[in-house]
Coordinates of C-alpha atoms in Angstrom, one line a residue:
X1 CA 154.6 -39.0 184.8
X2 CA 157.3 -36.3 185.2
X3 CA 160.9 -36.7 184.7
X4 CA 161.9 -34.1 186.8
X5 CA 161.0 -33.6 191.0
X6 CA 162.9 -30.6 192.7
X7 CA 163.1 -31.2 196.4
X8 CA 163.9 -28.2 198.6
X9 CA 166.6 -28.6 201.8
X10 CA 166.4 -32.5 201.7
X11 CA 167.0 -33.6 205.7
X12 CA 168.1 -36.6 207.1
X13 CA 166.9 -37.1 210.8
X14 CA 168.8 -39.9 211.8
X15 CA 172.2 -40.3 210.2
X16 CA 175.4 -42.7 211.7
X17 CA 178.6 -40.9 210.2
X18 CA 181.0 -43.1 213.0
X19 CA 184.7 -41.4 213.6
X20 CA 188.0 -42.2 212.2
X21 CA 188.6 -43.7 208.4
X22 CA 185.1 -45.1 208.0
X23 CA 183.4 -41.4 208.9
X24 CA 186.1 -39.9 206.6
X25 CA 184.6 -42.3 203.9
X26 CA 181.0 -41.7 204.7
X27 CA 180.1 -38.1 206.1
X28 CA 180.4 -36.5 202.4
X29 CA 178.1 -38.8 201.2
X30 CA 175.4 -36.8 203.2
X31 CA 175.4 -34.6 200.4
X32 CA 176.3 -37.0 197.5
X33 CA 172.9 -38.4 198.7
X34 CA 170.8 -35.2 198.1
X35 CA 171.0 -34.4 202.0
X36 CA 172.1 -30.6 203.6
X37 CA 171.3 -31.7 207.3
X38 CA 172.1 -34.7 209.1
X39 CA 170.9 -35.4 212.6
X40 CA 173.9 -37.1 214.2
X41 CA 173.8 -40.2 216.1
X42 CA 176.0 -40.3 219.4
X43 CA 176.7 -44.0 219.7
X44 CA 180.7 -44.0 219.2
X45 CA 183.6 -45.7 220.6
X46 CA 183.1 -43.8 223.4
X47 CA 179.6 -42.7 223.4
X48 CA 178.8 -38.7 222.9
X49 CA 177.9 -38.2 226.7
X50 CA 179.1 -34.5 227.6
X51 CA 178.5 -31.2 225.0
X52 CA 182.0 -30.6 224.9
X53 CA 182.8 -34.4 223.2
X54 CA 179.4 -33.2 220.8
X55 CA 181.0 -30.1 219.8
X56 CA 184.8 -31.6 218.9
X57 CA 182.5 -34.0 217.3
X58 CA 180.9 -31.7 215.2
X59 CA 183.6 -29.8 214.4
X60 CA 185.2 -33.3 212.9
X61 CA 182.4 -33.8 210.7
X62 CA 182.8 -29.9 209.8
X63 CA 186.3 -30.2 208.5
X64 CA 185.9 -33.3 206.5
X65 CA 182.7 -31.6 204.6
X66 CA 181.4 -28.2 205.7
X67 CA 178.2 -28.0 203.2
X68 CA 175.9 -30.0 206.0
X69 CA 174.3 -28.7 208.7
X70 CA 175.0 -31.0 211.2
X71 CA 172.3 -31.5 214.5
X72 CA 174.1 -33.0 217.1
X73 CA 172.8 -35.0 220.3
X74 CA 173.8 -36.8 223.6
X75 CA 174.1 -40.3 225.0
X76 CA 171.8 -40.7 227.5
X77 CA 173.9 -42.3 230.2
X78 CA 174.3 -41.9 234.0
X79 CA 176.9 -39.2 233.3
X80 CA 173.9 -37.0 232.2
X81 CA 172.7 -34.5 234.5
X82 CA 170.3 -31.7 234.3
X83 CA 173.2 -29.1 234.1
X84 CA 175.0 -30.7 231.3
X85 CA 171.2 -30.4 229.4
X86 CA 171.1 -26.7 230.1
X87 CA 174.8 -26.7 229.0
X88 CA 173.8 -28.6 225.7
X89 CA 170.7 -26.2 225.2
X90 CA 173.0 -23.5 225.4
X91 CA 175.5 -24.9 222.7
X92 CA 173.2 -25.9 220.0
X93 CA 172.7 -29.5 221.1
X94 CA 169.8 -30.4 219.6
X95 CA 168.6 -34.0 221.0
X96 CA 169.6 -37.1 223.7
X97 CA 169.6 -40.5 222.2
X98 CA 168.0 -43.5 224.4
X99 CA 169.4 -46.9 223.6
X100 CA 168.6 -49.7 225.6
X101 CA 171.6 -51.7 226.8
X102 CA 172.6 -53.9 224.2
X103 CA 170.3 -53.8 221.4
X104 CA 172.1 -52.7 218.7
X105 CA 175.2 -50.8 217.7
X106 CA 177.6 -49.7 220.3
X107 CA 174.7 -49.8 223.3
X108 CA 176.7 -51.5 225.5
X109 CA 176.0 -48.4 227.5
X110 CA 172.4 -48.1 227.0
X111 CA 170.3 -47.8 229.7
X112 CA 168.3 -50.3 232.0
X113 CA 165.3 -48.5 233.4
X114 CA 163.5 -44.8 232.4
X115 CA 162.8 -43.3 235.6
X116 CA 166.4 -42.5 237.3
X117 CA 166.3 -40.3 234.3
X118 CA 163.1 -38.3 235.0
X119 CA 165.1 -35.1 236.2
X120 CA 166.9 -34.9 232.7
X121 CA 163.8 -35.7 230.7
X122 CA 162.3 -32.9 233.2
X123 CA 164.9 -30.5 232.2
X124 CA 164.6 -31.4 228.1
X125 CA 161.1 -30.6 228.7
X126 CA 162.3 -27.2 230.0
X127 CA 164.5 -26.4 227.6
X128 CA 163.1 -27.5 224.6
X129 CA 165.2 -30.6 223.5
X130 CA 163.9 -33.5 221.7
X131 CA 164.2 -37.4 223.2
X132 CA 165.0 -39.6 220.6
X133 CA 164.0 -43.4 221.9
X134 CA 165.3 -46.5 220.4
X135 CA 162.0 -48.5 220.4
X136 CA 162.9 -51.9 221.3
X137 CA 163.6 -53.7 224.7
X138 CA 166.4 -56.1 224.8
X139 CA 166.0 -59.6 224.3
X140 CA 164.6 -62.5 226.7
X141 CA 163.4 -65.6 226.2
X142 CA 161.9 -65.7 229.6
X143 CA 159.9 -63.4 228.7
X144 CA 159.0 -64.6 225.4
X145 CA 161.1 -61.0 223.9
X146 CA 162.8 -61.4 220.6
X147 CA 164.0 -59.4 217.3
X148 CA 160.8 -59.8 216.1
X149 CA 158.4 -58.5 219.0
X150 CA 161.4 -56.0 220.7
X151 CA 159.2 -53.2 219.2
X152 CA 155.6 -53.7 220.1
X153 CA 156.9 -54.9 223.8
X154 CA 158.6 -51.2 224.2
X155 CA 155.5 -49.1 223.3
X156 CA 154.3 -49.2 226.7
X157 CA 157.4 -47.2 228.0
X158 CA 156.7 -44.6 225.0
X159 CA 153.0 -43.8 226.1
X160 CA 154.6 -43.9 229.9
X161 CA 157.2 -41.1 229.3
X162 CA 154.6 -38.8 227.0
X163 CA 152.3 -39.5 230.0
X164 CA 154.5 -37.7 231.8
X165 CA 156.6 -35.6 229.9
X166 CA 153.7 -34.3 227.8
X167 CA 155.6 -30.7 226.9
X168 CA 158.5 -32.9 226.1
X169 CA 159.2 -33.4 222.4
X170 CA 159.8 -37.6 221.7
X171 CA 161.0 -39.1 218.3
X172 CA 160.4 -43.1 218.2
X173 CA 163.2 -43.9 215.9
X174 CA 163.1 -46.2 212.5
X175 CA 159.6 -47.6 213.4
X176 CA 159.4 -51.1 212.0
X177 CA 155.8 -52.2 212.8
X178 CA 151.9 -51.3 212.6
X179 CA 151.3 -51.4 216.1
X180 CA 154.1 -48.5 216.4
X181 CA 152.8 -46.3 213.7
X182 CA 149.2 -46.9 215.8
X183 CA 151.4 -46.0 218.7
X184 CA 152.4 -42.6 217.5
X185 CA 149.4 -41.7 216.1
X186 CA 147.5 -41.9 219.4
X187 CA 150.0 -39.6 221.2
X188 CA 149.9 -35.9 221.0
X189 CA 151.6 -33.9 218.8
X190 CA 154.8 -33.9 220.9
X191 CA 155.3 -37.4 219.2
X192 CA 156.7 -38.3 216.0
X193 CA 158.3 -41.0 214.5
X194 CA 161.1 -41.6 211.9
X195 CA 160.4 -44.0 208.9
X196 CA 164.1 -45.5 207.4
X197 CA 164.0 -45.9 203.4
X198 CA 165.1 -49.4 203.8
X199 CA 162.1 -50.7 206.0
X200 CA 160.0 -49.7 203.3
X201 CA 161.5 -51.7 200.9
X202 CA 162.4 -55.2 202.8
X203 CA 160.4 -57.6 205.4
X204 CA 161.9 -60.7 207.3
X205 CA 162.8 -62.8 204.3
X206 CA 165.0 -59.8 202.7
X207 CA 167.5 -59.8 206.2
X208 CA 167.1 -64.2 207.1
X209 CA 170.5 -65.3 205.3
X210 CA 171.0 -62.0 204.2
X211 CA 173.9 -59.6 206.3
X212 CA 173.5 -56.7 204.4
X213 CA 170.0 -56.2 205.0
X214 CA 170.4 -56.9 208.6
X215 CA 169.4 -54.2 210.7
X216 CA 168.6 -53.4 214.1
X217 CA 165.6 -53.0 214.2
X218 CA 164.9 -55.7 212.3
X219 CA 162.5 -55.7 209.4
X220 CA 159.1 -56.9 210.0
X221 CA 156.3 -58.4 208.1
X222 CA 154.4 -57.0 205.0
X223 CA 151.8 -56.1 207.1
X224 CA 154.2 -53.8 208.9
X225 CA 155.6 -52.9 205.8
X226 CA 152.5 -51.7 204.5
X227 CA 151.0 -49.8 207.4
X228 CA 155.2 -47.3 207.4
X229 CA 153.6 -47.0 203.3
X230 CA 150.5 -46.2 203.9
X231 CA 151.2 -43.5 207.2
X232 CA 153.5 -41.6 204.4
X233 CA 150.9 -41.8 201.3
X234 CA 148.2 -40.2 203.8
X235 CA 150.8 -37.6 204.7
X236 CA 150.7 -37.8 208.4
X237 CA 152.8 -35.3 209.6
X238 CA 154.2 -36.6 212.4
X239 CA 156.1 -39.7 210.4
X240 CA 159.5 -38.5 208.6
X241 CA 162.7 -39.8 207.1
X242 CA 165.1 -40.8 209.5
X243 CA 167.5 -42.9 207.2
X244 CA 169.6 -44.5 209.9
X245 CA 171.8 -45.1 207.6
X246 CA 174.5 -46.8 209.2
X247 CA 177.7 -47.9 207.7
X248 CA 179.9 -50.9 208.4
X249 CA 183.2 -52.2 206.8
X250 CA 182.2 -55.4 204.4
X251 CA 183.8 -58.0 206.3
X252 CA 182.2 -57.2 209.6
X253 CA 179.2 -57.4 207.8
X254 CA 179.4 -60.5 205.3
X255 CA 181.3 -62.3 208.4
X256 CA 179.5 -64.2 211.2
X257 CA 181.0 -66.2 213.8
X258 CA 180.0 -69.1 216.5
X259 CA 180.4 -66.5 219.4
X260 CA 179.7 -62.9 217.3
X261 CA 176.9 -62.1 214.6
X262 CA 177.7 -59.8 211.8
X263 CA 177.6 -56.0 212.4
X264 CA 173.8 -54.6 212.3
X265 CA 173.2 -51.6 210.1
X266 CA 172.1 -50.8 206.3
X267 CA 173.8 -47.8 204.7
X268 CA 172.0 -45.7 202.5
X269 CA 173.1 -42.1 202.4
X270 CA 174.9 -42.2 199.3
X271 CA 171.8 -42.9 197.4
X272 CA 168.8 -41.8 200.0
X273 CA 167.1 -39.0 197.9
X274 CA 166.4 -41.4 194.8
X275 CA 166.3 -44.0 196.4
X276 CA 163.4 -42.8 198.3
X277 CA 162.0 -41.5 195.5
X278 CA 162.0 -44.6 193.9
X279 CA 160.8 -46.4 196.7
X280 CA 157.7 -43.9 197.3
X281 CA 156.7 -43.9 193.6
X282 CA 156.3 -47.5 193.6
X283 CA 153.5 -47.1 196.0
X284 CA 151.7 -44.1 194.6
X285 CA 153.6 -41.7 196.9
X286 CA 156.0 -39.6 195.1
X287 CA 153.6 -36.5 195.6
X288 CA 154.6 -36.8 199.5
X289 CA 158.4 -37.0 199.2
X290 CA 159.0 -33.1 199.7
X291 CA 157.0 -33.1 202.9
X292 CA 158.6 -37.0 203.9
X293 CA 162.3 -35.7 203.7
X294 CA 162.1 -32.3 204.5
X295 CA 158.8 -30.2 205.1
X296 CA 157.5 -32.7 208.4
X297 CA 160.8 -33.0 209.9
X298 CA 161.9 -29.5 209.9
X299 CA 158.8 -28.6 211.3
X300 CA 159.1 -30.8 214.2
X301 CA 162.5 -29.8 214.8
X302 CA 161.7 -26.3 214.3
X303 CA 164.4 -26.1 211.7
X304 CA 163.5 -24.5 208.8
X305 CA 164.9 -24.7 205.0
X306 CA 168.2 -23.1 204.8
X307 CA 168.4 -19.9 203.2
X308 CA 170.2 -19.4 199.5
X309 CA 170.5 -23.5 199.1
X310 CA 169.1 -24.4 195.3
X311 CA 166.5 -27.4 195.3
X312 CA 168.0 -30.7 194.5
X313 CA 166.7 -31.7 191.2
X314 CA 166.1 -35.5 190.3
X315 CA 165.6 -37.0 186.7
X316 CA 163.8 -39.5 186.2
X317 CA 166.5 -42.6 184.8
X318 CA 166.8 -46.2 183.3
X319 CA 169.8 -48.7 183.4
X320 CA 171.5 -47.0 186.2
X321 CA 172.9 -48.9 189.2
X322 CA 173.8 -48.3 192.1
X323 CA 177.7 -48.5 193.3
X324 CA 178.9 -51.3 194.5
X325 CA 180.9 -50.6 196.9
X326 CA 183.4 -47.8 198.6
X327 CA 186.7 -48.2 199.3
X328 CA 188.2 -48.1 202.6
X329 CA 191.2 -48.6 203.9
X330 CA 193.5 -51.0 201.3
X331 CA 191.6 -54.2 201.2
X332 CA 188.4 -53.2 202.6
X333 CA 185.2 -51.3 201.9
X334 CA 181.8 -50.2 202.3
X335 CA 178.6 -51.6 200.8
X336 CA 175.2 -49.7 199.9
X337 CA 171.8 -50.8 200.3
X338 CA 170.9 -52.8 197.0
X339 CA 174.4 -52.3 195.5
X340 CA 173.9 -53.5 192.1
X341 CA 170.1 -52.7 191.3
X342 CA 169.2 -49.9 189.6
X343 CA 167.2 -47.1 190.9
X344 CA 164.1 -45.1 188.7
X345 CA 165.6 -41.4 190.1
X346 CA 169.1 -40.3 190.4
X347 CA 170.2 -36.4 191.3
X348 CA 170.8 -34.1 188.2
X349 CA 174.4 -32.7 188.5

C-alpha cells in the first residue's frame, strides 16, 4: 500500500461557508481541508436571490481567504427572472439552488411547485447554467412522506424537469439512497449527482440519538450506503464530491427543544480530503479519489484544474485525531464530523 497519494486541484461542489463570525471561522478551512474551489451555497439569512447580493458575497469570502476559487449560485425564489439569469451568466454565476420550502437549512423560502419556474430553467438552459435540486419533498403524513422516504418521493420531479429541460445541466445534491443513484444513472449526461463524505460513512442508527450526525438529508440504510460506495468504486462519472459540509455552533446542534429540533448539518471541510480518503480506502476505492474530488466534477462544470497550483500530497498516518472542536465566539464553538477519531490520511505540510 502507498504512503503517499498526490491529488491535483481537489474541488468541493457543495460547500455552506454561512456569513458573519461563523463563515469567518469556517471559509479558510476550505483550504485547511485540501480544497482550492468551493461551490457556494446561497441559503443565508437572507437568501442569495439577485447577482449583485452573489457578488458582495463573494467578495466576503474573498477577503477572509483569497487562495479559493469560489463558484457562486442563486436562490431560486419568485424574485428570479430570466433577466436576472442572463445577468448572473454574464457575472460569473455559476448555478441556482432549488430548496423545497422547509426542508432543511434556511428554506423557509424554498419553493412549492417546479413549473412557475419553467422560463428560468428555460433561460439556464440557454445560457449554460447548472440547476442544482435539493432532492427531497417536504414532509406529510397524509401522504405517508417522511425523512426517511423524502428522497425516493422527489425523483419523479427530477426525470420531469430533464424531460424537459434536456440541454439543461441538473446536479441532484448529497444523494442518500439506491433508488437516486438508479435515478441518475438513467438520465442523460446532463445529470449528475453529488455524493457527501459523511453518507458514506453513517446510516440511520449513526444520526437516531445522535445531533451531530444529523443531517438533512438524512442518512439512509446500508443498502443505500452501499449502492453511493459502490457508484464511486465503478467510477461513474457522473457521481462527485459535494461535501455539504455545513457548519453549526455546538449548542444549536447538541440542544433540542419541545417546539425546535437541533440545527441539521455535518461539517466536514476541515478534514474532507483525508477523510475521504480514508473513507474510500476502506472500501477498495482509493484508486478513484482523484477523479471523485476533482477530475468528474470539473468536467461537469467545465472547470478545469487551476493553473500553477502544486498537488496536495497526503501521507499515510496512525494515532492522529481529529480536532475537536473550533472556537467561536467566547463560549462557543464548532464541532467536526467524528471529532475525536482518528483518520488513516492527513495532508503533508
Amino acid at each position: 500500500m502507498a504512503d503517499f497519494v498526490e491529488i491535483k486541484s481537489p474541488a468541493d461542489f457543495h460547500v455552506h461557508l454561512r456569513q458573519g463570525e461563523l463563515s469567518k471561522v469556517v471559509t479558510p478551512h476550505v483550504r485547511k481541508g485540501g480544497f482550492d474551489l468551493a461551490y457556494v451555497m446561497p441559503n443565508l439569512k437572507p437568501p442569495i436571490t439577485t447577482t449583485d447580493q452573489a457578488l458582495a458575497y463573494k467578495k466576503t469570502l474573498e477577503s477572509i481567504d483569497g487562495g479559493v476559487e469560489y463558484l457562486m449560485t442563486l436562490y431560486l425564489s419568485p424574485d428570479l427572472t430570466p433577466a436576472e439569469i442572463t445577468k448572473a451568466k454574464k457575472n460569473g454565476i455559476v448555478g441556482v439552488k432549488s430548496y423545497p420550502r422547509g426542508v432543511t437549512t434556511n428554506s423557509e423560502g424554498g419553493i412549492e411547485s417546479y413549473e412557475a419556474y419553467y422560463p428560468v430553467f428555460e433561460q439556464m438552459e440557454k445560457e449554460g447554467m447548472v440547476l442544482n435540486l435539493h432532492g427531497e419533498v417536504p414532509s406529510d403524513a397524509a401522504n405517508n412522506t417522511c425523512v426517511l422516504n423524502a428522497e425516493a418521493t422527489f425523483l419523479p420531479h427530477l426525470f420531469k424537469l430533464h424531460a424537459r429541460f434536456p440541454k439543461l445541466r441538473i446536479v441532484l445534491e448529497h444523494a442518500t439512497t439506491r433508488a437516486a443513484v438508479d435515478a441518475v444513472k438513467s438520465c442523460g449526461d446532463t445529470v449528475a449527482c453529488t455524493i457527501t463524505a459523511h453518507h458514506l460513512a453513517i446510516t440511520v442508527d449513526d444520526w437516531a440519538g445522535q445531533s451531530f450526525n444529523f443531517c438533512k438529508p438524512v442518512a439512509k440504510y446500508p443498502d443505500d450506503r452501499q449502492a453511493l460506495r459502490q457508484v464511486i468504486l465503478e467510477g461513474h462519472p457522473r457521481f462527485f464530491l459535494g461535501s455539504d459540509s455545513a457548519p453549526h455552533p455546538a449548542h444549536t446542534k447538541s440542544t433540542a427543544t419541545p417546539t425546535d429540533p437541533c440545527a441539521a448539518g455535518v461539517y466536514t471541510s476541515p478534514i474532507l480530503l483525508a477523510l475521504v480518503a480514508h473513507l474510500l480506502e476502506s472500501f477498495g476505492a482509493l484508486h478513484r479519489l482523484q477523479d471523485f474530488v476533482s477530475g468528474f466534477g470539473r468536467r461537469f462544470y467545465d472547470r478545469p484544474a487551476r493553473h500553477g497550483v502544486s498537488p496536495i500530497v497526503l501521507k499515510r498516518v496512525k494515532g492522529v485525531k481529529i480536532e475537536s472542536k473550533w472556537p467561536l465566539g467566547d463560549d462557543d464553538s464548532v464541532i467536526p464530523f467524528w471529532a475525536g477519531r482518528e483518520l488513516g490520511w492527513e495532508i503533508e505540510a
